[in-house]
CSV table of N, CA and C and ligand atoms in Angstrom, one decimal:
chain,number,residue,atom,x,y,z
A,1,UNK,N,0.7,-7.4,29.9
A,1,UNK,CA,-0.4,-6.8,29.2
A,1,UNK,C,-0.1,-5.3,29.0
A,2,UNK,N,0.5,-4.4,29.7
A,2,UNK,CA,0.6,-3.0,29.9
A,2,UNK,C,1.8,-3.0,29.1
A,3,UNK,N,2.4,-3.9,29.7
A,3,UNK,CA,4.2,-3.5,28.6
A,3,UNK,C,3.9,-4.1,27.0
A,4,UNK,N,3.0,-4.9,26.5
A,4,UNK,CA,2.6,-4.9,25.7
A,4,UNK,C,2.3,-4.0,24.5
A,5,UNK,N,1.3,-3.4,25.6
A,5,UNK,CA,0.4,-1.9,25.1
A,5,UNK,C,1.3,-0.7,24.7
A,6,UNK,N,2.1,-0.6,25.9
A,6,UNK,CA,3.1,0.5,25.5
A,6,UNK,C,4.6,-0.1,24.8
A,7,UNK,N,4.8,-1.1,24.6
A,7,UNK,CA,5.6,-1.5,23.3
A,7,UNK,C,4.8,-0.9,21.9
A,8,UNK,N,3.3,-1.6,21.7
A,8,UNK,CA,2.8,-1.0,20.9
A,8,UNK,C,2.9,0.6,20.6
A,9,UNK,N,2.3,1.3,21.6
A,9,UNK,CA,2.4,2.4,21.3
A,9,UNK,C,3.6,2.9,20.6
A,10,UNK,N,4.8,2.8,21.2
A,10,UNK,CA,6.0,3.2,20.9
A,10,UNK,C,6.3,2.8,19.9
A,11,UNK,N,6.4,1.9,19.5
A,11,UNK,CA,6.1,1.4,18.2
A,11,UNK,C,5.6,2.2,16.9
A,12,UNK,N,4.8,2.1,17.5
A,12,UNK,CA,3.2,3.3,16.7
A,12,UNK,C,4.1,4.7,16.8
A,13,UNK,N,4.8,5.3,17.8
A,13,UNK,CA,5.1,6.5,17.1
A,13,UNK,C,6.8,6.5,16.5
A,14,UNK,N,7.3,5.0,16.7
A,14,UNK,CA,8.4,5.4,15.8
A,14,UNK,C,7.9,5.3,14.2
A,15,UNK,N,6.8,5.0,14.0
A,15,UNK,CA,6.7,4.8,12.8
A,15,UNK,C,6.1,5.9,11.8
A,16,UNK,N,5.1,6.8,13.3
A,16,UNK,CA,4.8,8.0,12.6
A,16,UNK,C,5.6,9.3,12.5
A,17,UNK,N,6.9,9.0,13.8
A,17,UNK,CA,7.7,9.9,13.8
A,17,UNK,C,7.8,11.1,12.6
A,18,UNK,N,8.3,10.7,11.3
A,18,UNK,CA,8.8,11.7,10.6
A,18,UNK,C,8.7,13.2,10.7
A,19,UNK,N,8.9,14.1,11.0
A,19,UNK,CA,8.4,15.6,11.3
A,19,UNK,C,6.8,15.8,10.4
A,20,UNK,N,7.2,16.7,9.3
A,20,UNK,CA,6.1,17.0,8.9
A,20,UNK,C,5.4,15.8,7.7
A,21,UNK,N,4.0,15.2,8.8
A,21,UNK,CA,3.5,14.0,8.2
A,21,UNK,C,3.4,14.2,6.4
A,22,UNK,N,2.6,15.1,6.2
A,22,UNK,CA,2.1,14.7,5.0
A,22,UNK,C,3.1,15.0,3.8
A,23,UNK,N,4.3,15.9,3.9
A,23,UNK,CA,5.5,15.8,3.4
A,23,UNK,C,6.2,14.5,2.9
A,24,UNK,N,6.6,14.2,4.1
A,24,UNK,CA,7.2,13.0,4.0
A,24,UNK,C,6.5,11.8,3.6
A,25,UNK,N,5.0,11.4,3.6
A,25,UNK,CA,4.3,10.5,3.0
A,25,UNK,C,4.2,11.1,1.9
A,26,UNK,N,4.0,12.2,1.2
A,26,UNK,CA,4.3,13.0,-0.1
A,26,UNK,C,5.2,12.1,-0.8
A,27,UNK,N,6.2,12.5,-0.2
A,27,UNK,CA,8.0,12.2,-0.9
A,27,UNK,C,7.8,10.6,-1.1
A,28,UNK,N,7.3,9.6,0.0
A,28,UNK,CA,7.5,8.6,-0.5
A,28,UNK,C,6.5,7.4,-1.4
A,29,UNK,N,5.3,8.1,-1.5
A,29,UNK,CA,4.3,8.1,-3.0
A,29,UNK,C,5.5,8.7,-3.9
A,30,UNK,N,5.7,9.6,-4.2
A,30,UNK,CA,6.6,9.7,-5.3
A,30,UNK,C,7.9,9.2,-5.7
A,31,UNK,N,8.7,8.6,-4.3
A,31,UNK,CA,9.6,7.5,-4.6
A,31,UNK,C,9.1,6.3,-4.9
A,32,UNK,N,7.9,5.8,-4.6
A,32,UNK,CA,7.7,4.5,-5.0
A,32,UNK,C,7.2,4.3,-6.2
A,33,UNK,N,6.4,5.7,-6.9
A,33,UNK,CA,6.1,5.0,-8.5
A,33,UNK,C,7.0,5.3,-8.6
A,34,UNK,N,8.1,6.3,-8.6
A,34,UNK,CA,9.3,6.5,-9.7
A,34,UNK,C,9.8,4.7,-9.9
A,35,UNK,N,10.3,4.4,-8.8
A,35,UNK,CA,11.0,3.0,-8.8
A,35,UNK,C,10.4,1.9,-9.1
A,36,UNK,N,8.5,1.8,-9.5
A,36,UNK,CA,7.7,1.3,-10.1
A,36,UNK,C,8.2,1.6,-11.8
A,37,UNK,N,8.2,2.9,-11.9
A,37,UNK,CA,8.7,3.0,-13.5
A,37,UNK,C,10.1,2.6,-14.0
A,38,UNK,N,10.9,3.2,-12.5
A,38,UNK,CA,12.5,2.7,-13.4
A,38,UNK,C,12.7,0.9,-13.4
A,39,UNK,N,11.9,0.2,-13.0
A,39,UNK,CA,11.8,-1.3,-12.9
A,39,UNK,C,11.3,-1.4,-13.9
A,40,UNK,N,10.0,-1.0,-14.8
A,40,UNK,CA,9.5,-1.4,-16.0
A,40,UNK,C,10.6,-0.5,-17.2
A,41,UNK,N,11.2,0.5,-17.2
A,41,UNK,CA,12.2,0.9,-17.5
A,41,UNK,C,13.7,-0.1,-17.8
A,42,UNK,N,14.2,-0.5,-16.7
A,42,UNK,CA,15.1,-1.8,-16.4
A,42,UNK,C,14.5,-2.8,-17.6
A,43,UNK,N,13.2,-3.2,-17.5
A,43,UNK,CA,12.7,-4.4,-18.1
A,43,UNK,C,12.8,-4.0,-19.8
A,44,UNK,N,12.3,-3.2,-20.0
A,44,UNK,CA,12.4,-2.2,-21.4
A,44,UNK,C,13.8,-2.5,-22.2
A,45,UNK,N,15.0,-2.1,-21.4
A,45,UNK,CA,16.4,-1.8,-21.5
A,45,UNK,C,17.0,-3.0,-21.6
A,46,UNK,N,16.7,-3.8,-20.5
A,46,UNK,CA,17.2,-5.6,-20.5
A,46,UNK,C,16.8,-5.9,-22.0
A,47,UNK,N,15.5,-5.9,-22.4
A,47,UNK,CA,15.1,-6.4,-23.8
A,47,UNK,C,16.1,-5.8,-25.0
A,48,UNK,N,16.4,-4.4,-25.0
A,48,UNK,CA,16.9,-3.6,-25.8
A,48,UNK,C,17.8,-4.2,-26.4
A,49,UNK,N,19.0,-4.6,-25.0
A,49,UNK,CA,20.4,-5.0,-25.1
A,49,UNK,C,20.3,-6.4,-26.1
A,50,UNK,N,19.1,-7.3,-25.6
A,50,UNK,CA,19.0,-8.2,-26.1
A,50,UNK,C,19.3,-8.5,-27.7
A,51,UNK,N,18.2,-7.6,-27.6
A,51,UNK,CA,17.6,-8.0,-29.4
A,51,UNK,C,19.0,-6.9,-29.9
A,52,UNK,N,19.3,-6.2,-29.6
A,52,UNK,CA,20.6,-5.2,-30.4
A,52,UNK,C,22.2,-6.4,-30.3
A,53,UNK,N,21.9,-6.4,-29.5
A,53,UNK,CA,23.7,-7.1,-29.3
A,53,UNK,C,23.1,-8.0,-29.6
A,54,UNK,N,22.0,-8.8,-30.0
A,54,UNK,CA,21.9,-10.5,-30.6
A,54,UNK,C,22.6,-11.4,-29.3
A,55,UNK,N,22.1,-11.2,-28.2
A,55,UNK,CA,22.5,-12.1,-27.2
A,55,UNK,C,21.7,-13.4,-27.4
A,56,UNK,N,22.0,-14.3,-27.4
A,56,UNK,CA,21.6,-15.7,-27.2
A,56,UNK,C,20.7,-15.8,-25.7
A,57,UNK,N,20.2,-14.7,-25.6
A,57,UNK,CA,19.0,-14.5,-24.3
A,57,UNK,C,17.4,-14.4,-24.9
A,58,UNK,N,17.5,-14.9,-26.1
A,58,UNK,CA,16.0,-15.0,-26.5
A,58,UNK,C,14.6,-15.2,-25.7
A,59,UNK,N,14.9,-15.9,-25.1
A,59,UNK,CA,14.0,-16.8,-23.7
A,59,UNK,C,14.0,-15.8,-22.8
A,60,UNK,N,15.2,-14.9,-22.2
A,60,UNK,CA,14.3,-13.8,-21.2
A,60,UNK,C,13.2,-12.5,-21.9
A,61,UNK,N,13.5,-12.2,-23.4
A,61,UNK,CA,12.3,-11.4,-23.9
A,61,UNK,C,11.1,-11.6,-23.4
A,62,UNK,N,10.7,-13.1,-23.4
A,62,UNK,CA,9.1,-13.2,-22.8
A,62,UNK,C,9.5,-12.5,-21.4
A,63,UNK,N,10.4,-13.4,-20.8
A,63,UNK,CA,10.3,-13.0,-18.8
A,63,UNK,C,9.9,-11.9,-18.9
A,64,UNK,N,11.0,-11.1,-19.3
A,64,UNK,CA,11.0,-9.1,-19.3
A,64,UNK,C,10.0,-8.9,-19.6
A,65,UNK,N,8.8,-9.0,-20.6
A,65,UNK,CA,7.6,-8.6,-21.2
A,65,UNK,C,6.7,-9.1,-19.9
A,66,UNK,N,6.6,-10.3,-19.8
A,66,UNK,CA,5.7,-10.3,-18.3
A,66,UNK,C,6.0,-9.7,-17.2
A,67,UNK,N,7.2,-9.2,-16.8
A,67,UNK,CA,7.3,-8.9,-15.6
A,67,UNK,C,6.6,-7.1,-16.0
A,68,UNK,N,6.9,-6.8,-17.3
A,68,UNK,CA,6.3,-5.4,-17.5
A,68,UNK,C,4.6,-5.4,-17.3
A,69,UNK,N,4.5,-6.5,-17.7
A,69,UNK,CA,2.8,-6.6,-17.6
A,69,UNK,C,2.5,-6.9,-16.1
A,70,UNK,N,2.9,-7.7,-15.3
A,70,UNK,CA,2.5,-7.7,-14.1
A,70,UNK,C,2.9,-6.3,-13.3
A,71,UNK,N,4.1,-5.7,-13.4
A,71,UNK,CA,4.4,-4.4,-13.1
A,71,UNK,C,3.4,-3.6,-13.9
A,72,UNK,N,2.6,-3.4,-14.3
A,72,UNK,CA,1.4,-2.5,-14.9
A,72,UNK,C,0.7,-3.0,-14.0
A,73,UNK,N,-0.4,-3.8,-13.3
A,73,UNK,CA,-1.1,-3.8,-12.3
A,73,UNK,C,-1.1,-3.0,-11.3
A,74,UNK,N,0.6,-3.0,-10.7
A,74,UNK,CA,0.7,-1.8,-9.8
A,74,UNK,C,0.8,-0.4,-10.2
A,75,UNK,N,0.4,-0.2,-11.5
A,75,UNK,CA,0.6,1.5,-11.0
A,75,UNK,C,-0.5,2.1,-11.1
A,76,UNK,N,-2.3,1.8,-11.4
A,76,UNK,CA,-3.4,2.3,-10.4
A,76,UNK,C,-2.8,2.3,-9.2
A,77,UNK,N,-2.9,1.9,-8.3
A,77,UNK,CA,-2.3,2.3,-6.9
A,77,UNK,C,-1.6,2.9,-6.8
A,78,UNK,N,-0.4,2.7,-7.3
A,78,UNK,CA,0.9,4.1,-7.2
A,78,UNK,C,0.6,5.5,-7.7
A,79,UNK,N,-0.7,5.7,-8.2
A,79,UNK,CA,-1.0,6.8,-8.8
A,79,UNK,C,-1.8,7.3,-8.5
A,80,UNK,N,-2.5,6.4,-7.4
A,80,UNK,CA,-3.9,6.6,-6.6
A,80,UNK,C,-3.6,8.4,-6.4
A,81,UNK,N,-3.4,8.1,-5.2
A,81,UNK,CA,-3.2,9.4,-4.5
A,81,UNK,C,-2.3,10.8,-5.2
A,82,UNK,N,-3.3,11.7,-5.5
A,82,UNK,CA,-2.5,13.0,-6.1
A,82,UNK,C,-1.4,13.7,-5.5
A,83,UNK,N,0.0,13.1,-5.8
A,83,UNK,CA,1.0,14.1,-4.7
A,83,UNK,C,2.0,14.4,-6.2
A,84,UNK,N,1.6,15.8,-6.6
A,84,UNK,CA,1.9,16.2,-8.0
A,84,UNK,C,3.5,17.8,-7.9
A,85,UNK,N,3.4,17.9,-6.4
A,85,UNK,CA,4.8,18.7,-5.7
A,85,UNK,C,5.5,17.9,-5.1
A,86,UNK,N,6.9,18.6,-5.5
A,86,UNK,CA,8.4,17.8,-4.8
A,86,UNK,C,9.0,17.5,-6.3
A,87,UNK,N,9.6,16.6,-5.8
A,87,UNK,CA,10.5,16.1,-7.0
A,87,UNK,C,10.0,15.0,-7.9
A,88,UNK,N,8.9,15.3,-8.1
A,88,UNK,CA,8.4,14.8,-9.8
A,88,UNK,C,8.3,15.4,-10.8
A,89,UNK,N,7.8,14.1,-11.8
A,89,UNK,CA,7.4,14.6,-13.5
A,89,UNK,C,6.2,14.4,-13.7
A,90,UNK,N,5.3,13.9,-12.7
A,90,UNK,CA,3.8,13.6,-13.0
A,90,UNK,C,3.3,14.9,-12.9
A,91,UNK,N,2.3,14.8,-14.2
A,91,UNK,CA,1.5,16.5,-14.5
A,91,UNK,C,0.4,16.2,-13.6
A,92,UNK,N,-0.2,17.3,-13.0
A,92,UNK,CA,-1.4,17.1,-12.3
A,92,UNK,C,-2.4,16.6,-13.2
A,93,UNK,N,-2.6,16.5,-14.5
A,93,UNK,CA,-3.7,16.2,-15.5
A,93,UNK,C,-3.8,14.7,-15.3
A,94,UNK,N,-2.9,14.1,-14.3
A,94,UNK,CA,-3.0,12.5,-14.2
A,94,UNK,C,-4.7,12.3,-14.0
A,95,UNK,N,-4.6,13.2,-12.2
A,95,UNK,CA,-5.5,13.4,-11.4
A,95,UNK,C,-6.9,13.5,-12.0
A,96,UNK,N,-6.7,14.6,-13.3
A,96,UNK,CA,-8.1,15.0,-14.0
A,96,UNK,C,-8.8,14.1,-14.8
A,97,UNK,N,-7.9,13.1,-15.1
A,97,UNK,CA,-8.3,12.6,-16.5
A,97,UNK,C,-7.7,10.9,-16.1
A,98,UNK,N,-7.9,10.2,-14.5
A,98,UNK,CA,-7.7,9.5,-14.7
A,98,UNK,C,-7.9,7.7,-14.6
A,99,UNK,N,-8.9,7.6,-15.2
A,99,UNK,CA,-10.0,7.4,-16.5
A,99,UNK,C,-8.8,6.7,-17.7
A,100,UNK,N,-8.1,7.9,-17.7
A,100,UNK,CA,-7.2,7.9,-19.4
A,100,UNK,C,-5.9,7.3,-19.1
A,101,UNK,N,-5.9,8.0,-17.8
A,101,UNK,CA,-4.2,7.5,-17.6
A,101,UNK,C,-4.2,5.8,-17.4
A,102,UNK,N,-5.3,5.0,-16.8
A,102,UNK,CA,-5.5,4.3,-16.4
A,102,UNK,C,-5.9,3.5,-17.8
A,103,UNK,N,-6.3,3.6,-18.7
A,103,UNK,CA,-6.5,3.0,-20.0
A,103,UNK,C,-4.9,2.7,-20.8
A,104,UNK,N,-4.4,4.2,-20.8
A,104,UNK,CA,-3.0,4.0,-21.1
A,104,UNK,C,-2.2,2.8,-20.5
A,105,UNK,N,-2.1,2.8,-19.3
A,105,UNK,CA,-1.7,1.6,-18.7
A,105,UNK,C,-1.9,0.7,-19.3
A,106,UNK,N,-3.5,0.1,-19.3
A,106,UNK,CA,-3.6,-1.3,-19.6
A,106,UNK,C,-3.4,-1.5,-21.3
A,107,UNK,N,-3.2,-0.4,-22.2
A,107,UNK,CA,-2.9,-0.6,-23.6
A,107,UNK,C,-1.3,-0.5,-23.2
A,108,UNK,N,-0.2,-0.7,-22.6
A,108,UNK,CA,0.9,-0.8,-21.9
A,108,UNK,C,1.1,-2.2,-21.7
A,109,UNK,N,0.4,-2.5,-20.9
A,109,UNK,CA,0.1,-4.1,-20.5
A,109,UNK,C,-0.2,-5.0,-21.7
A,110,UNK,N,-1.1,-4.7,-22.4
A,110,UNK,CA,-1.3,-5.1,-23.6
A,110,UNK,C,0.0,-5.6,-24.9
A,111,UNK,N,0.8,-4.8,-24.5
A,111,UNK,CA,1.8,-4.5,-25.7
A,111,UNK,C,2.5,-5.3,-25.0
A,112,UNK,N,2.7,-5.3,-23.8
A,112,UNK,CA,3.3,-6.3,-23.5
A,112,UNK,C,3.7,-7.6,-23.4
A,113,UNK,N,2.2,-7.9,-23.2
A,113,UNK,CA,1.9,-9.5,-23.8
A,113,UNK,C,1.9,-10.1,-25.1
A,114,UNK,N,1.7,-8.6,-26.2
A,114,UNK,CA,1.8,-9.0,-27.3
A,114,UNK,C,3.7,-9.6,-27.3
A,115,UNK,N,4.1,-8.8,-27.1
A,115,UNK,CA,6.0,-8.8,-26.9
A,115,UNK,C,6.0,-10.0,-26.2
A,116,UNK,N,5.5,-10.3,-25.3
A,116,UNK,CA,5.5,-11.6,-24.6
A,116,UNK,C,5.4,-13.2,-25.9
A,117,UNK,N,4.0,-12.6,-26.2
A,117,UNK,CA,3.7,-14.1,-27.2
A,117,UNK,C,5.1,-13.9,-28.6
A,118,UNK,N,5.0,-12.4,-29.1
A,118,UNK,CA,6.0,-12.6,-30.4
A,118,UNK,C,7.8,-13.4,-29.8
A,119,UNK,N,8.2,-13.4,-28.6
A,119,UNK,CA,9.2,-13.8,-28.4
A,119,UNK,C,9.2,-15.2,-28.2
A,120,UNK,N,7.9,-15.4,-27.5
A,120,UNK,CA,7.7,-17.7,-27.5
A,120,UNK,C,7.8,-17.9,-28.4
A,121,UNK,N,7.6,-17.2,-30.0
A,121,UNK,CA,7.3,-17.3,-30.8
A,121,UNK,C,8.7,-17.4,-31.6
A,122,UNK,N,9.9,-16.6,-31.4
A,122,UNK,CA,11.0,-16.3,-31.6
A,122,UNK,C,11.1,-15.4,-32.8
A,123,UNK,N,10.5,-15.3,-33.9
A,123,UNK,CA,10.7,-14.4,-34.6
A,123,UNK,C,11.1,-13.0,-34.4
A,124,UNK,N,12.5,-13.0,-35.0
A,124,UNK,CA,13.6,-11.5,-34.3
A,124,UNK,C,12.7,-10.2,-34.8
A,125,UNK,N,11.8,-10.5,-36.2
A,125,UNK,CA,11.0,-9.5,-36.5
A,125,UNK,C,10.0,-9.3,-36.3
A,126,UNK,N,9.1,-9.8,-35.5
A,126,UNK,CA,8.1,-9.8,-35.2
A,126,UNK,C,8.5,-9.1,-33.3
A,127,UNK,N,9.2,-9.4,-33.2
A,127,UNK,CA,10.0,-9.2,-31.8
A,127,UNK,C,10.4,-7.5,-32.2
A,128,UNK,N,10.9,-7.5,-32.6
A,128,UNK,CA,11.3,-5.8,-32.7
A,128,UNK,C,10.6,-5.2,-33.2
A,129,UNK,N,9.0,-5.5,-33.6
A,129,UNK,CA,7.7,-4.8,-33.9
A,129,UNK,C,7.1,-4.5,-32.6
A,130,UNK,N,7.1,-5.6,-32.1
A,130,UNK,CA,6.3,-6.0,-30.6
A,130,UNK,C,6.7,-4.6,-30.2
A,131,UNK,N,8.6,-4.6,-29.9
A,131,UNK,CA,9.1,-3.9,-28.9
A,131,UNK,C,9.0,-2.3,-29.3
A,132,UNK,N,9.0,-1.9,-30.8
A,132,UNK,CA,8.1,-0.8,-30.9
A,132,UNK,C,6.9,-0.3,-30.5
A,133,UNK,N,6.2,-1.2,-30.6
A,133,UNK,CA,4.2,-0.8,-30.3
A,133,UNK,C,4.9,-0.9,-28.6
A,134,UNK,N,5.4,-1.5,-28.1
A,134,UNK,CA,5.6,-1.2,-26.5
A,134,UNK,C,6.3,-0.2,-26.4
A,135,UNK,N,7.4,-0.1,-26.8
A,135,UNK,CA,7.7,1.4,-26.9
A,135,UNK,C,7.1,2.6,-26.9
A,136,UNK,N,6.2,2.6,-28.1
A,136,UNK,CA,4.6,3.7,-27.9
A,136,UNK,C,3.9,4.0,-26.9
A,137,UNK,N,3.6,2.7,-26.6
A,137,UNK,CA,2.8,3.0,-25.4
A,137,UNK,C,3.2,3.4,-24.2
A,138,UNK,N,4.4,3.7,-23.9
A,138,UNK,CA,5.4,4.3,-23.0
A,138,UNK,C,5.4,5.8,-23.4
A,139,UNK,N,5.6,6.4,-24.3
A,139,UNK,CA,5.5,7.7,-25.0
A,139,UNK,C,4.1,7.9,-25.2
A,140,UNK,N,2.5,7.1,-25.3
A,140,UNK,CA,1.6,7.8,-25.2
A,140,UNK,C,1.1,8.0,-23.8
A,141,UNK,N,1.6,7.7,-22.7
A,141,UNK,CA,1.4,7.9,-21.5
A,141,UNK,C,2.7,9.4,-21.2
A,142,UNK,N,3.6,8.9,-21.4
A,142,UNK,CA,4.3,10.0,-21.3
A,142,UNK,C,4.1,11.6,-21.7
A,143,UNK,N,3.7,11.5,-22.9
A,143,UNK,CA,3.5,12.5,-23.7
A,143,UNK,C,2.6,14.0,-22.9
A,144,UNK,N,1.2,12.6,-22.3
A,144,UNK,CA,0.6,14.1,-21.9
A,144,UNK,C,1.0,14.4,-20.5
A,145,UNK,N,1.3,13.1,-19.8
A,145,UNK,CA,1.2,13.1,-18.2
A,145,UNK,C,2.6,12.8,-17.5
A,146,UNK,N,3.5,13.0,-18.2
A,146,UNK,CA,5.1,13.2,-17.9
A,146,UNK,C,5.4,14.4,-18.2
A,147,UNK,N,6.4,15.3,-17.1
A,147,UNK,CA,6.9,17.0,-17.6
A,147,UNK,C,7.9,16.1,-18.7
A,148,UNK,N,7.3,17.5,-19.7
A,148,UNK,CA,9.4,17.1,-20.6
A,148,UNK,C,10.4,17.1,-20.3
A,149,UNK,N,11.6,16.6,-20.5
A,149,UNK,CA,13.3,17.0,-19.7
A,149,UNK,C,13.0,18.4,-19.7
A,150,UNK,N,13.0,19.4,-20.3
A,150,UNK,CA,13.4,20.7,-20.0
A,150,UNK,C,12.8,21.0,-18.3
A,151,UNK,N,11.6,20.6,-17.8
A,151,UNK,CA,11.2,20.6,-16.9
A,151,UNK,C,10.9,19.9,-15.7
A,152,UNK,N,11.8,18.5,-16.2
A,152,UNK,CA,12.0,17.4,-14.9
A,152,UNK,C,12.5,18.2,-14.0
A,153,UNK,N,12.0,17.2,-13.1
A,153,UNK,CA,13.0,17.2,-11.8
A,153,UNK,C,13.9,17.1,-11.8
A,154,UNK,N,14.8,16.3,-12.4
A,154,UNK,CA,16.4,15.7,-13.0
A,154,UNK,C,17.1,17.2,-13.3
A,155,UNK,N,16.5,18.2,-13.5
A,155,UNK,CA,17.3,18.9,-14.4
A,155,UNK,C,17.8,20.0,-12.9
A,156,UNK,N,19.0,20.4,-13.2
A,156,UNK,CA,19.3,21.4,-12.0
A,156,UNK,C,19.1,22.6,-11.9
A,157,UNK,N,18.6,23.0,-10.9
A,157,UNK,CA,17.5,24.2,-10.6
A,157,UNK,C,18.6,25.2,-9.7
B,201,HEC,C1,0.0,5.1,-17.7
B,201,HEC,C2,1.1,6.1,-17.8
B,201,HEC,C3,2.5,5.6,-18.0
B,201,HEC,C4,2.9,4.5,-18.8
B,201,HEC,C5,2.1,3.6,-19.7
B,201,HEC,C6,4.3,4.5,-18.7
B,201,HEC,N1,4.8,5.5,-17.9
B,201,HEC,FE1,6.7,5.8,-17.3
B,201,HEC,N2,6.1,7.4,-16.2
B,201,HEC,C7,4.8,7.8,-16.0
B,201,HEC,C8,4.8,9.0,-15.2
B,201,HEC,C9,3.5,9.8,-14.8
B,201,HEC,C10,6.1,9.2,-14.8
B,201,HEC,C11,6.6,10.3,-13.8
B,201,HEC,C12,6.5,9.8,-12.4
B,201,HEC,C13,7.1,10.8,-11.3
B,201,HEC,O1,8.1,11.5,-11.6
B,201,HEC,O2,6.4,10.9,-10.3
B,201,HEC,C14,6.9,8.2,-15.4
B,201,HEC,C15,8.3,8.1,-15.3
B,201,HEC,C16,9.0,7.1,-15.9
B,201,HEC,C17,10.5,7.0,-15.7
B,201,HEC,C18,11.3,7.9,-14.9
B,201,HEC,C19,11.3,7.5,-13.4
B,201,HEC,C20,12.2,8.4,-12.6
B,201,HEC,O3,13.2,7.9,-12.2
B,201,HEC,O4,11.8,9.5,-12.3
B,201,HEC,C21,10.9,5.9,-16.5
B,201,HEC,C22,12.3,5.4,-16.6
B,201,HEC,C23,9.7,5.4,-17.1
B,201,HEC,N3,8.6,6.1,-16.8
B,201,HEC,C24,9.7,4.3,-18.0
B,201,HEC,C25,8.6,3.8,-18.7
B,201,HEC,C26,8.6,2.8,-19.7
B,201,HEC,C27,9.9,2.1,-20.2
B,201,HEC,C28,7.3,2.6,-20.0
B,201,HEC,C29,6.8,1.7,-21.1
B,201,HEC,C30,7.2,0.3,-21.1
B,201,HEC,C31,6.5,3.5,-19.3
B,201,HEC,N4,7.3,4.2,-18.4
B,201,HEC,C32,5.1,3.6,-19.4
B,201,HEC,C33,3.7,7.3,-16.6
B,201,HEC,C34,3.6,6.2,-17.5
C-alpha cells in the first residue's frame, strides 16, 4: 500500500520535474500546434506533388483532404491556452479575436471537404480549384494571426 503511494508520488514528481513549470509547459503548447500545423502542411504538400507531377496517386487527394479536415478539429484546443512568447509566429490577436480564429478554421475544414469530394470526383480541374480555395483559407488565417517571415521565429536573431 505505502510502496504504492510513494511509487506514485515519485512518479508524480518525475513528471513535474522540469525546472521552471510554466516555461516549459509554455514551450510545449507551442511545440504541439506547430507540429499540428506542419502535419496539415505535410497534407497540403503531399497533394501538391500529386496533382503537379501527375502521379497516378489520385485516390490519396481525398485521404490528404480528410486527414486536413480531421486535423482541423484539433487546433481549438491547441490554441486554447494563450502562450504567444518563445519561439512562435502566433500574434497575440489569436487570443482577442478568438471567435474569428476559430471560424477561420472551420472555413479550412470546409475547403477541405470540398477538395475531398472534387477528388472522388476525379476531375484534375476541379481538383486544382478545390486545392486553391484550400490554399486561401490557409493565408486567411495566416494573414492576420501568423508573424510574417521578416518576423518569424525561423529567422536568425
Ligand atoms: C485558424 C488559423 C489557421 C489556419 C486555418 C491555418 N493555419 Fe497554419 N498556422 C497558424 C498559426 C497561428 C501558426 C503559427 C503557430 C506558432 O508558431 O505557434 C501557423 C503555422 C503554420 C506552419 C508553420 C509551423 C511551424 O513549423 O512553425 C505551417 C507549415 C502551417 N501553418 C501550414 C498551414 C496550412 C498548409 C494551412 C492550410 C491548409 C494552415 N496552416 C491553416 C494558423 C492557421
Amino acid at each position: 500500500m505505502l510502496g504504492r503511494f510513494l511509487a506514485a508520488v515519485t512518479l508524480g514528481a518525475l513528471i513535474a520535474v522540469p525546472g521552471s513549470h510554466a516555461r516549459a509547459n509554455g514551450d510545449s503548447v507551442i511545440e504541439y500546434r506547430q507540429h499540428l500545423m506542419r502535419a496539415i502542411g505535410g497534407h497540403m504538400a503531399a497533394v501538391a506533388a500529386v496533382v503537379k507531377g501527375r502521379l497516378p496517386l489520385t485516390e490519396h487527394i481525398a485521404e490528404h483532404a480528410e486527414l486536413i479536415e480531421k486535423a482541423a478539429e484539433l487546433v481549438p484546443a491547441a490554441f486554447e491556452e494563450q502562450v504567444s512568447d518563445g519561439l512562435t509566429d502566433a500574434q497575440p490577436e489569436i487570443w482577442s479575436k478568438m471567435d474569428e480564429f476559430v471560424e477561420l478554421n472551420a472555413e479550412m475544414a470546409q475547403a477541405s471537404a470540398a477538395l475531398a469530394n472534387a477528388a472522388e470526383e476525379g476531375d484534375m480541374r476541379d481538383i486544382a480549384m478545390a486545392m486553391q480555395s484550400l490554399g486561401k483559407s490557409c493565408g486567411s488565417c495566416h494573414q492576420p494571426f501568423r508573424k510574417p517571415k521578416e518576423e518569424s521565429y525561423k529567422q536568425p536573431r
